[in-house]
Amino acid sequence: MPPGPPRQPGSVVEMRVADVMTPRPVTVSVDCTTDAALRLLGSHGVTALPVVDRAARLVGIVSEVDLIPGRIPADPVLAGDRGESPTSRSQGPDAAVADVMSRLIVVVHPETDLAEAGRVFQAHRFKSLPVLDAADQVVGMVSRSDVVRTLTRDDGTLEQDLADMLTGAGLLGFPVTVRHGVVQLRATGTGGESDLDRALTIVQSTPGVRAVNVFRDVMVETAEDQEVDRDD
């Protein structure tokens, strides 16, 4: 997936993968053992690890589903009924990650729209995706749980995130308050209708926002008002 365009000052701001990803993820080499990779999954509380070559380029992904098979001893009675050996193990202790990893990789980039990442999760049923920079280096991992946390932010966190995005877009006259995911957007400055439209677009496109109510403390200046001012 190609990276999205860089943010420009004053542009409409959408949520990007960089806003929610885990930066500097743990990676493993192709010759790492599956036992060591499994321990890394457990100690870091993740479900997948990027696999990189000696040049730190991404060559695969190894996940829980690749490492679990054969590691849980079967009940000897139930295994016997199925004609299986209760002590069978599909991976030896020295098996390499390269032998079990997935080489079919779907990636995203820090500037990828979070909504697009959500569509990738839905289409491919992956739990997590590697995030690559312009040099094809792994700079993060983004997971479905990262997206869920974004969608379920508490009101205070969502309110602060919205305020930061509006400020970053140069929209200073639009304070927000949030209650139960419903945003109260106030127009308090003398910006034009275009500024209000931009502020509303930013708020409405933010994950976790259920609805937006707009209140005008002052009359938002229209293009016609500006023309009258110039004539005076």
mmCIF file of C-alpha atoms in Angstrom:
data_model
loop_
_atom_site.group_PDB
_atom_site.id
_atom_site.type_symbol
_atom_site.label_atom_id
_atom_site.label_comp_id
_atom_site.label_asym_id
_atom_site.label_seq_id
_atom_site.Cartn_x
_atom_site.Cartn_y
_atom_site.Cartn_z
ATOM 1 C CA MET A 1 0.000 0.000 0.000
ATOM 2 C CA PRO A 2 1.584 3.334 -1.006
ATOM 3 C CA PRO A 3 2.119 5.948 1.710
ATOM 4 C CA GLY A 4 -0.387 8.757 2.013
ATOM 5 C CA PRO A 5 0.536 12.348 1.271
ATOM 6 C CA PRO A 6 2.418 14.256 3.985
ATOM 7 C CA ARG A 7 0.418 16.625 6.135
ATOM 8 C CA GLN A 8 0.551 20.232 5.028
ATOM 9 C CA PRO A 9 0.054 23.207 7.384
ATOM 10 C CA GLY A 10 -3.560 24.281 7.310
ATOM 11 C CA SER A 11 -4.759 21.118 5.541
ATOM 12 C CA VAL A 12 -7.644 18.952 6.705
ATOM 13 C CA VAL A 13 -6.226 16.478 9.223
ATOM 14 C CA GLU A 14 -7.357 12.865 9.311
ATOM 15 C CA MET A 15 -6.139 10.160 11.664
ATOM 16 C CA ARG A 16 -3.040 8.471 10.309
ATOM 17 C CA VAL A 17 -1.429 5.129 11.181
ATOM 18 C CA ALA A 18 1.414 7.047 12.842
ATOM 19 C CA ASP A 19 -1.061 8.412 15.401
ATOM 20 C CA VAL A 20 -1.905 4.966 16.819
ATOM 21 C CA MET A 21 0.908 2.555 15.888
ATOM 22 C CA THR A 22 3.470 1.071 18.264
ATOM 23 C CA PRO A 23 6.800 2.620 17.184
ATOM 24 C CA ARG A 24 10.144 0.782 17.125
ATOM 25 C CA PRO A 25 8.623 -2.712 17.308
ATOM 26 C CA VAL A 26 10.534 -5.810 18.270
ATOM 27 C CA THR A 27 11.799 -7.621 15.173
ATOM 28 C CA VAL A 28 13.443 -11.015 14.649
ATOM 29 C CA SER A 29 15.901 -12.295 12.086
ATOM 30 C CA VAL A 30 15.174 -15.131 9.685
ATOM 31 C CA ASP A 31 17.471 -17.461 11.634
ATOM 32 C CA CYS A 32 15.867 -16.748 15.016
ATOM 33 C CA THR A 33 14.489 -19.962 16.524
ATOM 34 C CA THR A 34 10.759 -20.432 16.852
ATOM 35 C CA ASP A 35 11.178 -20.988 20.605
ATOM 36 C CA ALA A 36 12.905 -17.609 20.970
ATOM 37 C CA ALA A 37 10.249 -15.913 18.823
ATOM 38 C CA LEU A 38 7.481 -17.412 20.951
ATOM 39 C CA ARG A 39 9.147 -16.093 24.110
ATOM 40 C CA LEU A 40 9.329 -12.624 22.548
ATOM 41 C CA LEU A 41 5.609 -12.712 21.754
ATOM 42 C CA GLY A 42 4.846 -13.551 25.366
ATOM 43 C CA SER A 43 7.246 -11.102 26.998
ATOM 44 C CA HIS A 44 6.181 -8.149 24.841
ATOM 45 C CA GLY A 45 2.461 -8.927 24.759
ATOM 46 C CA VAL A 46 2.185 -8.854 20.961
ATOM 47 C CA THR A 47 0.640 -11.266 18.458
ATOM 48 C CA ALA A 48 3.122 -10.978 15.576
ATOM 49 C CA LEU A 49 6.729 -10.038 14.901
ATOM 50 C CA PRO A 50 8.227 -8.565 11.726
ATOM 51 C CA VAL A 51 10.999 -10.737 10.305
ATOM 52 C CA VAL A 52 13.919 -8.839 8.774
ATOM 53 C CA ASP A 53 17.034 -9.781 6.832
ATOM 54 C CA ARG A 54 20.586 -8.653 7.558
ATOM 55 C CA ALA A 55 19.890 -5.316 5.842
ATOM 56 C CA ALA A 56 16.879 -4.774 8.164
ATOM 57 C CA ARG A 57 14.475 -5.189 5.237
ATOM 58 C CA LEU A 58 11.128 -6.812 5.919
ATOM 59 C CA VAL A 59 10.945 -10.358 4.551
ATOM 60 C CA GLY A 60 8.058 -11.872 6.489
ATOM 61 C CA ILE A 61 5.795 -11.948 9.513
ATOM 62 C CA VAL A 62 5.720 -14.613 12.212
ATOM 63 C CA SER A 63 2.613 -14.764 14.376
ATOM 64 C CA GLU A 64 0.954 -16.796 17.090
ATOM 65 C CA VAL A 65 -0.752 -18.996 14.529
ATOM 66 C CA ASP A 66 2.675 -19.908 13.072
ATOM 67 C CA LEU A 67 4.260 -20.755 16.431
ATOM 68 C CA ILE A 68 1.529 -22.461 18.474
ATOM 69 C CA PRO A 69 0.905 -25.676 16.473
ATOM 70 C CA GLY A 70 2.245 -28.798 18.191
ATOM 71 C CA ARG A 71 3.292 -26.996 21.375
ATOM 72 C CA ILE A 72 0.295 -27.812 23.573
ATOM 73 C CA PRO A 73 0.323 -31.466 24.709
ATOM 74 C CA ALA A 74 -2.848 -33.258 23.756
ATOM 75 C CA ASP A 75 -4.919 -35.157 26.308
ATOM 76 C CA PRO A 76 -3.640 -38.734 25.894
ATOM 77 C CA VAL A 77 -7.118 -40.244 26.031
ATOM 78 C CA LEU A 78 -8.624 -37.839 23.483
ATOM 79 C CA ALA A 79 -5.524 -38.033 21.295
ATOM 80 C CA GLY A 80 -5.708 -41.829 21.345
ATOM 81 C CA ASP A 81 -9.333 -41.733 20.272
ATOM 82 C CA ARG A 82 -8.302 -39.604 17.284
ATOM 83 C CA GLY A 83 -5.328 -41.826 16.459
ATOM 84 C CA GLU A 84 -2.810 -39.064 17.318
ATOM 85 C CA SER A 85 0.362 -39.182 19.367
ATOM 86 C CA PRO A 86 -0.042 -37.057 22.527
ATOM 87 C CA THR A 87 3.641 -36.112 22.429
ATOM 88 C CA SER A 88 3.818 -35.075 18.764
ATOM 89 C CA ARG A 89 5.455 -31.740 18.058
ATOM 90 C CA SER A 90 5.405 -30.075 14.655
ATOM 91 C CA GLN A 91 8.425 -27.837 15.348
ATOM 92 C CA GLY A 92 11.762 -28.865 16.757
ATOM 93 C CA PRO A 93 13.425 -26.638 19.385
ATOM 94 C CA ASP A 94 15.925 -25.399 16.798
ATOM 95 C CA ALA A 95 13.383 -24.711 14.024
ATOM 96 C CA ALA A 96 13.980 -21.336 12.414
ATOM 97 C CA VAL A 97 11.454 -18.566 12.013
ATOM 98 C CA ALA A 98 12.137 -18.653 8.266
ATOM 99 C CA ASP A 99 10.570 -22.126 8.144
ATOM 100 C CA VAL A 100 7.183 -21.073 9.539
ATOM 101 C CA MET A 101 6.779 -17.349 8.818
ATOM 102 C CA SER A 102 4.332 -15.895 6.329
ATOM 103 C CA ARG A 103 5.988 -14.354 3.281
ATOM 104 C CA LEU A 104 2.762 -12.836 1.951
ATOM 105 C CA ILE A 105 2.985 -9.428 3.596
ATOM 106 C CA VAL A 106 0.555 -6.528 3.499
ATOM 107 C CA VAL A 107 2.086 -3.323 4.822
ATOM 108 C CA VAL A 108 1.000 0.210 5.616
ATOM 109 C CA HIS A 109 2.952 3.424 6.116
ATOM 110 C CA PRO A 110 2.978 6.073 8.854
ATOM 111 C CA GLU A 111 1.018 8.450 6.608
ATOM 112 C CA THR A 112 -1.623 5.879 5.629
ATOM 113 C CA ASP A 113 -5.135 7.055 6.506
ATOM 114 C CA LEU A 114 -6.322 5.085 9.548
ATOM 115 C CA ALA A 115 -9.631 4.472 7.782
ATOM 116 C CA GLU A 116 -7.729 2.747 4.962
ATOM 117 C CA ALA A 117 -5.838 0.609 7.485
ATOM 118 C CA GLY A 118 -9.205 -0.378 8.941
ATOM 119 C CA ARG A 119 -10.339 -1.529 5.506
ATOM 120 C CA VAL A 120 -7.166 -3.624 5.158
ATOM 121 C CA PHE A 121 -7.863 -5.310 8.508
ATOM 122 C CA GLN A 122 -11.389 -6.093 7.383
ATOM 123 C CA ALA A 123 -10.359 -7.423 3.980
ATOM 124 C CA HIS A 124 -7.455 -9.605 5.107
ATOM 125 C CA ARG A 125 -8.410 -10.540 8.689
ATOM 126 C CA PHE A 126 -4.919 -9.737 9.955
ATOM 127 C CA LYS A 127 -4.492 -8.884 13.633
ATOM 128 C CA SER A 128 -1.588 -6.526 12.981
ATOM 129 C CA LEU A 129 0.283 -4.908 10.109
ATOM 130 C CA PRO A 130 3.912 -3.792 9.775
ATOM 131 C CA VAL A 131 4.479 -0.085 9.169
ATOM 132 C CA LEU A 132 7.272 0.796 6.741
ATOM 133 C CA ASP A 133 8.904 4.143 6.084
ATOM 134 C CA ALA A 134 10.006 5.487 2.699
ATOM 135 C CA ALA A 135 13.238 3.453 2.955
ATOM 136 C CA ASP A 136 11.259 0.228 3.514
ATOM 137 C CA GLN A 137 12.458 0.001 7.112
ATOM 138 C CA VAL A 138 10.086 -1.256 9.805
ATOM 139 C CA VAL A 139 9.182 1.740 11.973
ATOM 140 C CA GLY A 140 6.084 0.413 13.699
ATOM 141 C CA MET A 141 3.315 -2.134 14.042
ATOM 142 C CA VAL A 142 -0.372 -1.249 14.024
ATOM 143 C CA SER A 143 -2.938 -3.687 15.343
ATOM 144 C CA ARG A 144 -6.691 -4.034 15.372
ATOM 145 C CA SER A 145 -6.572 -3.377 19.116
ATOM 146 C CA ASP A 146 -4.843 -0.040 18.398
ATOM 147 C CA VAL A 147 -7.806 0.911 16.218
ATOM 148 C CA VAL A 148 -10.275 -0.283 18.857
ATOM 149 C CA ARG A 149 -8.561 1.858 21.512
ATOM 150 C CA THR A 150 -8.853 4.852 19.189
ATOM 151 C CA LEU A 151 -12.563 4.229 18.667
ATOM 152 C CA THR A 152 -13.191 3.861 22.404
ATOM 153 C CA ARG A 153 -11.203 6.806 23.742
ATOM 154 C CA ASP A 154 -12.716 8.426 26.797
ATOM 155 C CA ASP A 155 -14.266 11.859 26.348
ATOM 156 C CA GLY A 156 -11.330 13.700 27.894
ATOM 157 C CA THR A 157 -8.765 12.040 25.632
ATOM 158 C CA LEU A 158 -10.910 12.541 22.534
ATOM 159 C CA GLU A 159 -11.467 16.195 23.446
ATOM 160 C CA GLN A 160 -7.720 16.800 23.802
ATOM 161 C CA ASP A 161 -6.937 14.974 20.558
ATOM 162 C CA LEU A 162 -9.508 17.070 18.686
ATOM 163 C CA ALA A 163 -8.126 20.282 20.180
ATOM 164 C CA ASP A 164 -4.609 19.294 19.122
ATOM 165 C CA MET A 165 -5.722 18.491 15.558
ATOM 166 C CA LEU A 166 -7.629 21.751 15.189
ATOM 167 C CA THR A 167 -4.669 23.724 16.529
ATOM 168 C CA GLY A 168 -2.323 21.851 14.182
ATOM 169 C CA ALA A 169 -4.565 22.834 11.280
ATOM 170 C CA GLY A 170 -4.363 26.505 12.286
ATOM 171 C CA LEU A 171 -7.987 26.642 13.513
ATOM 172 C CA LEU A 172 -7.757 28.429 16.855
ATOM 173 C CA GLY A 173 -11.281 29.826 17.159
ATOM 174 C CA PHE A 174 -13.091 26.497 17.496
ATOM 175 C CA PRO A 175 -12.993 25.059 21.043
ATOM 176 C CA VAL A 176 -14.564 21.643 21.538
ATOM 177 C CA THR A 177 -16.136 19.737 24.402
ATOM 178 C CA VAL A 178 -17.051 16.054 24.280
ATOM 179 C CA ARG A 179 -19.690 14.134 26.197
ATOM 180 C CA HIS A 180 -20.418 10.473 25.443
ATOM 181 C CA GLY A 181 -18.692 10.846 22.085
ATOM 182 C CA VAL A 182 -20.876 13.782 21.020
ATOM 183 C CA VAL A 183 -18.809 16.864 20.178
ATOM 184 C CA GLN A 184 -19.897 20.428 20.847
ATOM 185 C CA LEU A 185 -17.994 22.569 18.360
ATOM 186 C CA ARG A 186 -18.078 26.310 19.077
ATOM 187 C CA ALA A 187 -17.300 29.009 16.531
ATOM 188 C CA THR A 188 -15.910 31.848 18.641
ATOM 189 C CA GLY A 189 -13.569 33.696 16.293
ATOM 190 C CA THR A 190 -13.981 35.781 13.191
ATOM 191 C CA GLY A 191 -12.914 33.108 10.724
ATOM 192 C CA GLY A 192 -14.846 32.564 7.529
ATOM 193 C CA GLU A 193 -17.270 29.829 6.653
ATOM 194 C CA SER A 194 -14.419 27.931 5.026
ATOM 195 C CA ASP A 195 -12.645 27.693 8.411
ATOM 196 C CA LEU A 196 -15.797 26.377 10.031
ATOM 197 C CA ASP A 197 -16.189 23.846 7.229
ATOM 198 C CA ARG A 198 -12.601 22.674 7.732
ATOM 199 C CA ALA A 199 -13.054 22.394 11.492
ATOM 200 C CA LEU A 200 -16.255 20.421 11.031
ATOM 201 C CA THR A 201 -14.580 18.082 8.524
ATOM 202 C CA ILE A 202 -11.723 17.368 10.939
ATOM 203 C CA VAL A 203 -14.075 16.628 13.820
ATOM 204 C CA GLN A 204 -16.467 14.492 11.788
ATOM 205 C CA SER A 205 -13.648 12.396 10.306
ATOM 206 C CA THR A 206 -12.083 11.568 13.675
ATOM 207 C CA PRO A 207 -12.633 7.975 14.884
ATOM 208 C CA GLY A 208 -14.688 7.852 18.079
ATOM 209 C CA VAL A 209 -16.842 10.892 17.259
ATOM 210 C CA ARG A 210 -20.521 9.890 17.255
ATOM 211 C CA ALA A 211 -22.085 13.233 16.368
ATOM 212 C CA VAL A 212 -21.224 16.938 16.130
ATOM 213 C CA ASN A 213 -23.264 19.922 17.263
ATOM 214 C CA VAL A 214 -22.133 23.366 16.072
ATOM 215 C CA PHE A 215 -22.690 26.470 18.186
ATOM 216 C CA ARG A 216 -21.850 30.018 17.088
ATOM 217 C CA ASP A 217 -20.857 32.444 19.829
ATOM 218 C CA VAL A 218 -20.277 35.104 17.168
ATOM 219 C CA MET A 219 -21.342 35.449 13.580
ATOM 220 C CA VAL A 220 -18.878 33.629 11.378
ATOM 221 C CA GLU A 221 -17.671 36.094 8.768
ATOM 222 C CA THR A 222 -18.824 35.276 5.258
ATOM 223 C CA ALA A 223 -17.264 36.226 1.961
ATOM 224 C CA GLU A 224 -19.980 38.886 1.508
ATOM 225 C CA ASP A 225 -19.108 40.432 4.888
ATOM 226 C CA GLN A 226 -15.445 40.606 3.909
ATOM 227 C CA GLU A 227 -16.396 42.365 0.648
ATOM 228 C CA VAL A 228 -18.428 44.989 2.532
ATOM 229 C CA ASP A 229 -15.488 45.592 4.903
ATOM 230 C CA ARG A 230 -13.148 46.204 1.997
ATOM 231 C CA ASP A 231 -15.625 48.659 0.417
ATOM 232 C CA ASP A 232 -15.737 50.667 3.663
#
